Amino acid sequence: MKLQQLRYVLEVYKQNLNVSAAADALFTSQPGISKQIRLLEDELGVQIFVRQGKKLSAVTEPGLLVLETAERILRETQNIKKIGDDFSRQDAGRLVVATSHTQARYVLPEVIRRFLTQMPDVDLRVQTGDPSAVCAMVEDGTADIGIATEVIEHYPDLCHMPCGEWNRCLIVPRDHVWAQSGEKPSLQAVSAEPLITYDFAFDGQSQIAQAFQAAQVDLPRVVLSSSDADVIKTYVRLGLGVGLIAQEAFDHSADDDLLAIDASHLFAPSVTRVVLRRDRYLRGFMYAFITCFAPNLTRDTVSRLLYEPPAEDYSI
């Protein structure tokens, strides 16, 4: 059995059982891939793929187990390589961070500036998405580190490390009745307004949805949603509704035509967490980035939390 054979079967699976596409992705020949898959199946004594003529049509039951194990083996070989890289040089390499647009736009710039000052030879990439996408990117290895501002369940291989709290604000044009009254609106008042907010704001586990449910107040009508706070502010400016965004996404200088109303009296705070795979080997500069973002998460703290048994309840 060869690692290359495992790479071949995984790539064929990723390419929807298209051997030609897998060959193109791996810069090799289609007959070579087909031959190595046959040799692996002969060695294992089971078929990995179901064939119809010369084409692959499905994955067998033992094949699914082979693919799962092969993915784990190849991930561990990457970890072994990173150990060597880390001991040879701890301040250079590639780092992919997955996070929300709000974190990327409003929180991370200063963190990244400090980090790259310390680690100028790191190739840093930031990928944005909703909380579920962030966790998925960390889980499948697309990202090394995730920063999630809502906790997503059903990711048992991930370790969530709390590092801070955040809350929300309501934003309205300065001629809105709330701006004139100076009073903080109630949940009932928010419910009566057309709302513009994040895509995930009313997921069942979000603090926003829980607040309305606990108070037995009807959910507001969401007229537009986006993962981008700047998009939300744009449509609030057009008078399409009241905005609900993270407090840190409101820029008092750039957004001086809008009024931000603290909503902490309406919603419990949420927790920002650093998200990592439990089986991921972290290189030195990865620890450095985490500490730049959350000083309380030192290298020793991260190592201790990373290898603790996963908590049974990630709700906040």
Coordinates of C-alpha atoms in Angstrom, one line a residue:
M1 CA 0.0 0.0 0.0
K2 CA 1.3 3.4 -1.0
L3 CA 0.3 6.9 0.1
Q4 CA 0.0 7.8 -3.6
Q5 CA -2.7 5.2 -3.9
L6 CA -4.6 6.7 -1.1
R7 CA -4.3 10.2 -2.7
Y8 CA -5.7 8.8 -5.9
V9 CA -8.8 7.2 -4.4
L10 CA -9.5 10.3 -2.4
E11 CA -9.1 12.6 -5.4
V12 CA -11.4 10.4 -7.5
Y13 CA -14.0 10.6 -4.8
K14 CA -13.6 14.4 -4.6
Q15 CA -14.0 14.7 -8.3
N16 CA -17.4 12.9 -8.2
L17 CA -15.9 9.6 -9.4
N18 CA -14.5 11.2 -12.5
V19 CA -11.1 9.6 -13.1
S20 CA -10.1 12.0 -15.9
A21 CA -10.8 15.0 -13.7
A22 CA -8.8 13.4 -10.8
A23 CA -5.9 12.8 -13.2
D24 CA -6.0 16.5 -14.3
A25 CA -6.0 17.6 -10.7
L26 CA -3.1 15.4 -9.8
F27 CA -1.1 16.1 -13.0
T28 CA -0.9 12.4 -13.9
S29 CA -2.5 10.0 -16.4
Q30 CA -6.0 8.4 -16.2
P31 CA -4.6 4.9 -16.8
G32 CA -2.1 5.3 -14.1
I33 CA -4.8 6.2 -11.5
S34 CA -7.0 3.4 -12.6
K35 CA -4.1 0.9 -12.4
Q36 CA -3.1 2.0 -8.9
I37 CA -6.7 1.9 -7.6
R38 CA -7.0 -1.7 -9.0
L39 CA -3.7 -2.6 -7.2
L40 CA -5.0 -1.2 -4.0
E41 CA -8.3 -3.0 -4.2
D42 CA -6.4 -6.3 -5.0
E43 CA -4.2 -5.8 -1.9
L44 CA -7.1 -5.0 0.4
G45 CA -9.3 -7.8 -1.1
V46 CA -12.3 -5.5 -1.4
Q47 CA -13.7 -3.2 -4.1
I48 CA -13.6 0.5 -3.2
F49 CA -15.7 1.6 -6.2
V50 CA -18.7 0.2 -8.0
R51 CA -18.1 0.0 -11.8
Q52 CA -20.4 0.2 -14.7
G53 CA -18.4 -0.7 -17.7
K54 CA -15.3 1.5 -17.6
K55 CA -16.9 4.1 -15.4
L56 CA -17.1 4.4 -11.7
S57 CA -20.7 4.7 -10.5
A58 CA -20.6 4.6 -6.7
V59 CA -18.5 3.9 -3.6
T60 CA -18.9 0.5 -1.8
E61 CA -19.6 0.2 1.9
P62 CA -16.0 -0.9 2.6
G63 CA -14.9 1.8 0.2
L64 CA -16.4 4.5 2.4
L65 CA -14.4 3.2 5.4
V66 CA -11.2 3.1 3.2
L67 CA -11.8 6.7 2.1
E68 CA -12.4 7.8 5.7
T69 CA -9.2 6.1 6.9
A70 CA -7.2 7.3 3.9
E71 CA -8.2 10.9 4.6
R72 CA -7.1 10.6 8.2
I73 CA -3.8 9.0 7.2
L74 CA -3.0 11.7 4.7
R75 CA -3.9 14.4 7.2
E76 CA -1.5 12.9 9.7
T77 CA 1.3 12.8 7.1
Q78 CA 0.8 16.5 6.7
N79 CA 1.1 16.9 10.4
I80 CA 4.4 15.0 10.4
K81 CA 5.7 17.2 7.6
K82 CA 4.6 20.3 9.6
I83 CA 6.5 19.0 12.6
G84 CA 9.7 18.9 10.5
D85 CA 8.9 22.4 9.1
D86 CA 8.3 23.7 12.6
F87 CA 11.6 22.5 14.0
S88 CA 13.5 23.8 11.0
R89 CA 11.8 27.2 11.0
Q90 CA 8.9 28.3 13.3
D91 CA 8.4 31.8 11.8
A92 CA 7.6 31.0 8.2
G93 CA 4.8 29.2 6.3
R94 CA 1.3 29.5 5.2
L95 CA -1.6 30.3 7.5
V96 CA -5.3 30.3 6.6
V97 CA -7.7 31.9 9.0
A98 CA -11.5 31.5 8.6
T99 CA -13.8 34.0 10.2
S100 CA -16.8 36.2 9.7
H101 CA -16.9 39.3 7.6
T102 CA -17.3 41.4 10.8
Q103 CA -14.2 40.0 12.4
A104 CA -12.2 40.3 9.2
R105 CA -13.3 43.9 8.5
Y106 CA -13.4 45.4 12.0
V107 CA -11.4 43.3 14.5
L108 CA -8.6 41.5 12.6
P109 CA -6.8 44.4 10.8
E110 CA -4.9 45.5 13.9
V111 CA -4.3 41.9 15.0
I112 CA -2.9 41.0 11.5
R113 CA -0.7 44.1 11.5
R114 CA 0.9 43.1 14.8
F115 CA 1.2 39.5 13.8
L116 CA 2.9 40.2 10.4
T117 CA 5.2 42.6 12.1
Q118 CA 6.3 39.7 14.3
M119 CA 6.1 37.1 11.5
P120 CA 6.9 38.8 8.2
D121 CA 7.6 35.5 6.4
V122 CA 4.2 34.0 7.0
D123 CA 1.8 33.9 4.0
L124 CA -1.5 34.8 5.7
R125 CA -4.9 34.3 4.0
V126 CA -8.3 35.2 5.5
Q127 CA -11.4 33.4 4.3
T128 CA -14.8 34.7 5.3
G129 CA -18.1 32.9 5.9
D130 CA -21.0 32.4 8.3
P131 CA -20.3 30.5 11.5
S132 CA -21.2 27.1 9.9
A133 CA -18.9 27.7 7.0
V134 CA -16.1 28.7 9.3
C135 CA -16.4 25.5 11.3
A136 CA -16.6 23.5 8.1
M137 CA -13.4 25.0 6.7
V138 CA -11.5 24.2 9.9
E139 CA -13.0 20.7 10.0
D140 CA -12.0 19.8 6.4
G141 CA -8.6 21.4 6.7
T142 CA -9.2 24.3 4.3
A143 CA -8.4 26.6 7.2
D144 CA -5.9 26.2 10.0
I145 CA -7.7 28.4 12.5
G146 CA -11.3 29.5 12.8
I147 CA -12.8 32.5 14.6
A148 CA -16.5 32.0 15.2
T149 CA -18.8 34.5 16.8
E150 CA -21.7 32.0 17.1
V151 CA -21.0 28.5 18.2
I152 CA -22.0 25.7 15.9
E153 CA -22.8 22.2 17.2
H154 CA -22.3 18.9 15.5
Y155 CA -18.6 19.4 15.0
P156 CA -17.1 16.8 17.5
D157 CA -13.6 17.0 16.0
L158 CA -13.3 20.7 16.7
C159 CA -12.1 22.4 19.9
H160 CA -13.8 25.8 20.7
M161 CA -11.8 28.1 22.9
P162 CA -13.7 31.1 24.4
C163 CA -11.7 34.3 24.2
G164 CA -14.2 37.2 24.6
E165 CA -17.8 38.4 24.6
W166 CA -19.7 40.7 22.2
N167 CA -23.2 42.1 21.8
R168 CA -25.2 44.0 19.3
C169 CA -26.6 47.4 18.4
L170 CA -29.6 48.5 16.5
I171 CA -28.9 51.1 13.8
V172 CA -31.3 53.6 12.3
P173 CA -31.1 56.8 10.2
R174 CA -30.9 59.9 12.3
D175 CA -34.4 60.9 11.3
H176 CA -35.9 57.7 12.6
V177 CA -38.4 58.0 15.5
W178 CA -36.1 56.1 17.8
A179 CA -33.4 58.6 17.2
Q180 CA -35.8 61.4 18.1
S181 CA -37.2 59.8 21.3
G182 CA -33.8 58.9 22.8
E183 CA -35.4 55.9 24.5
K184 CA -34.1 52.3 24.1
P185 CA -36.6 50.2 22.1
S186 CA -38.2 47.1 23.6
L187 CA -38.3 43.7 21.9
Q188 CA -41.9 44.4 21.0
A189 CA -40.8 47.6 19.3
V190 CA -38.1 45.8 17.4
S191 CA -40.7 43.1 16.4
A192 CA -42.9 45.7 14.8
E193 CA -40.1 47.1 12.5
P194 CA -38.8 45.6 9.3
L195 CA -35.4 44.2 10.2
I196 CA -32.1 44.0 8.3
T197 CA -29.5 41.7 9.9
Y198 CA -27.1 38.8 9.5
D199 CA -28.0 35.7 7.6
F200 CA -27.6 33.5 10.7
A201 CA -29.4 35.9 13.2
F202 CA -32.4 33.8 13.6
D203 CA -30.8 30.3 13.6
G204 CA -32.4 28.3 16.5
Q205 CA -29.3 28.6 18.7
S206 CA -28.6 32.3 18.2
Q207 CA -29.0 34.7 21.1
I208 CA -31.3 36.9 19.0
A209 CA -33.8 34.1 18.3
Q210 CA -33.6 32.9 21.9
A211 CA -34.4 36.4 23.2
F212 CA -37.6 36.7 21.2
Q213 CA -38.7 33.1 22.1
A214 CA -38.0 33.6 25.8
A215 CA -40.1 36.8 25.9
Q216 CA -42.8 35.2 23.8
V217 CA -42.6 38.1 21.3
D218 CA -43.2 37.5 17.6
L219 CA -40.1 37.4 15.5
P220 CA -39.6 40.6 13.3
R221 CA -40.0 40.4 9.6
V222 CA -36.5 40.2 8.1
V223 CA -36.7 42.2 4.8
L224 CA -33.0 41.6 4.0
S225 CA -30.1 39.6 5.4
S226 CA -26.4 39.5 4.7
S227 CA -23.2 38.3 6.2
D228 CA -21.6 41.7 5.6
A229 CA -22.4 44.5 8.1
D230 CA -21.5 47.1 5.5
V231 CA -24.2 45.8 3.3
I232 CA -26.7 45.9 6.2
K233 CA -25.8 49.5 6.9
T234 CA -26.2 50.4 3.2
Y235 CA -29.8 49.3 3.2
V236 CA -30.6 50.9 6.5
R237 CA -29.4 54.2 4.9
L238 CA -32.0 53.5 2.1
G239 CA -34.7 53.4 4.7
L240 CA -35.6 49.8 4.1
G241 CA -35.6 48.9 7.8
V242 CA -33.9 48.8 11.2
G243 CA -30.4 47.2 11.2
L244 CA -29.1 44.8 13.8
I245 CA -25.4 44.3 13.8
A246 CA -22.4 43.5 16.1
Q247 CA -21.4 46.6 18.1
E248 CA -17.9 46.3 16.8
A249 CA -19.1 46.7 13.2
F250 CA -20.4 50.2 13.9
D251 CA -17.8 52.9 13.0
H252 CA -18.8 56.2 14.7
S253 CA -16.7 58.2 12.3
A254 CA -17.6 56.5 9.0
D255 CA -21.2 55.8 10.1
D256 CA -22.0 59.3 11.5
D257 CA -25.2 59.5 9.4
L258 CA -26.6 56.6 11.4
L259 CA -27.5 56.2 15.1
A260 CA -26.3 53.1 16.9
I261 CA -28.5 52.1 19.9
D262 CA -27.0 49.7 22.4
A263 CA -29.0 46.4 22.3
S264 CA -27.4 44.7 25.3
H265 CA -30.6 45.2 27.3
L266 CA -32.4 43.0 24.7
F267 CA -29.9 40.2 24.0
A268 CA -27.5 38.2 26.1
P269 CA -23.9 38.5 25.0
S270 CA -22.4 35.9 22.6
V271 CA -18.9 34.4 22.9
T272 CA -16.1 34.7 20.4
R273 CA -14.2 31.5 20.1
V274 CA -11.0 30.3 18.4
V275 CA -11.8 27.0 16.6
L276 CA -9.2 24.3 15.9
R277 CA -9.2 20.7 14.9
R278 CA -8.3 18.5 17.9
D279 CA -5.9 16.4 15.7
R280 CA -4.2 19.4 14.1
Y281 CA -0.5 20.0 14.7
L282 CA 0.0 23.7 15.3
R283 CA 3.2 25.3 14.1
G284 CA 4.8 28.1 16.1
F285 CA 3.4 30.9 14.1
M286 CA -0.1 29.5 14.5
Y287 CA 0.2 29.8 18.2
A288 CA 1.6 33.3 17.8
F289 CA -1.5 34.4 15.7
I290 CA -3.9 33.0 18.3
T291 CA -2.1 34.9 21.1
C292 CA -2.1 38.1 19.0
F293 CA -5.9 37.7 18.6
A294 CA -6.6 36.6 22.2
P295 CA -3.8 37.3 24.7
N296 CA -5.4 35.0 27.2
L297 CA -4.9 32.1 24.9
T298 CA -1.2 31.5 25.4
R299 CA 0.6 28.6 23.8
D300 CA 0.4 26.5 27.0
T301 CA -3.3 27.3 27.4
V302 CA -4.1 26.4 23.8
S303 CA -2.2 23.1 24.1
R304 CA -4.0 22.2 27.3
L305 CA -7.5 23.0 25.9
L306 CA -6.8 21.4 22.5
Y307 CA -6.3 18.0 24.0
E308 CA -9.0 18.1 26.6
P309 CA -12.0 15.8 25.9
P310 CA -14.6 17.8 23.9
A311 CA -17.4 19.4 25.8
E312 CA -20.8 17.9 25.4
D313 CA -22.6 21.2 25.1
Y314 CA -21.3 24.2 23.1
S315 CA -24.4 26.3 23.5
I316 CA -24.0 29.9 24.7

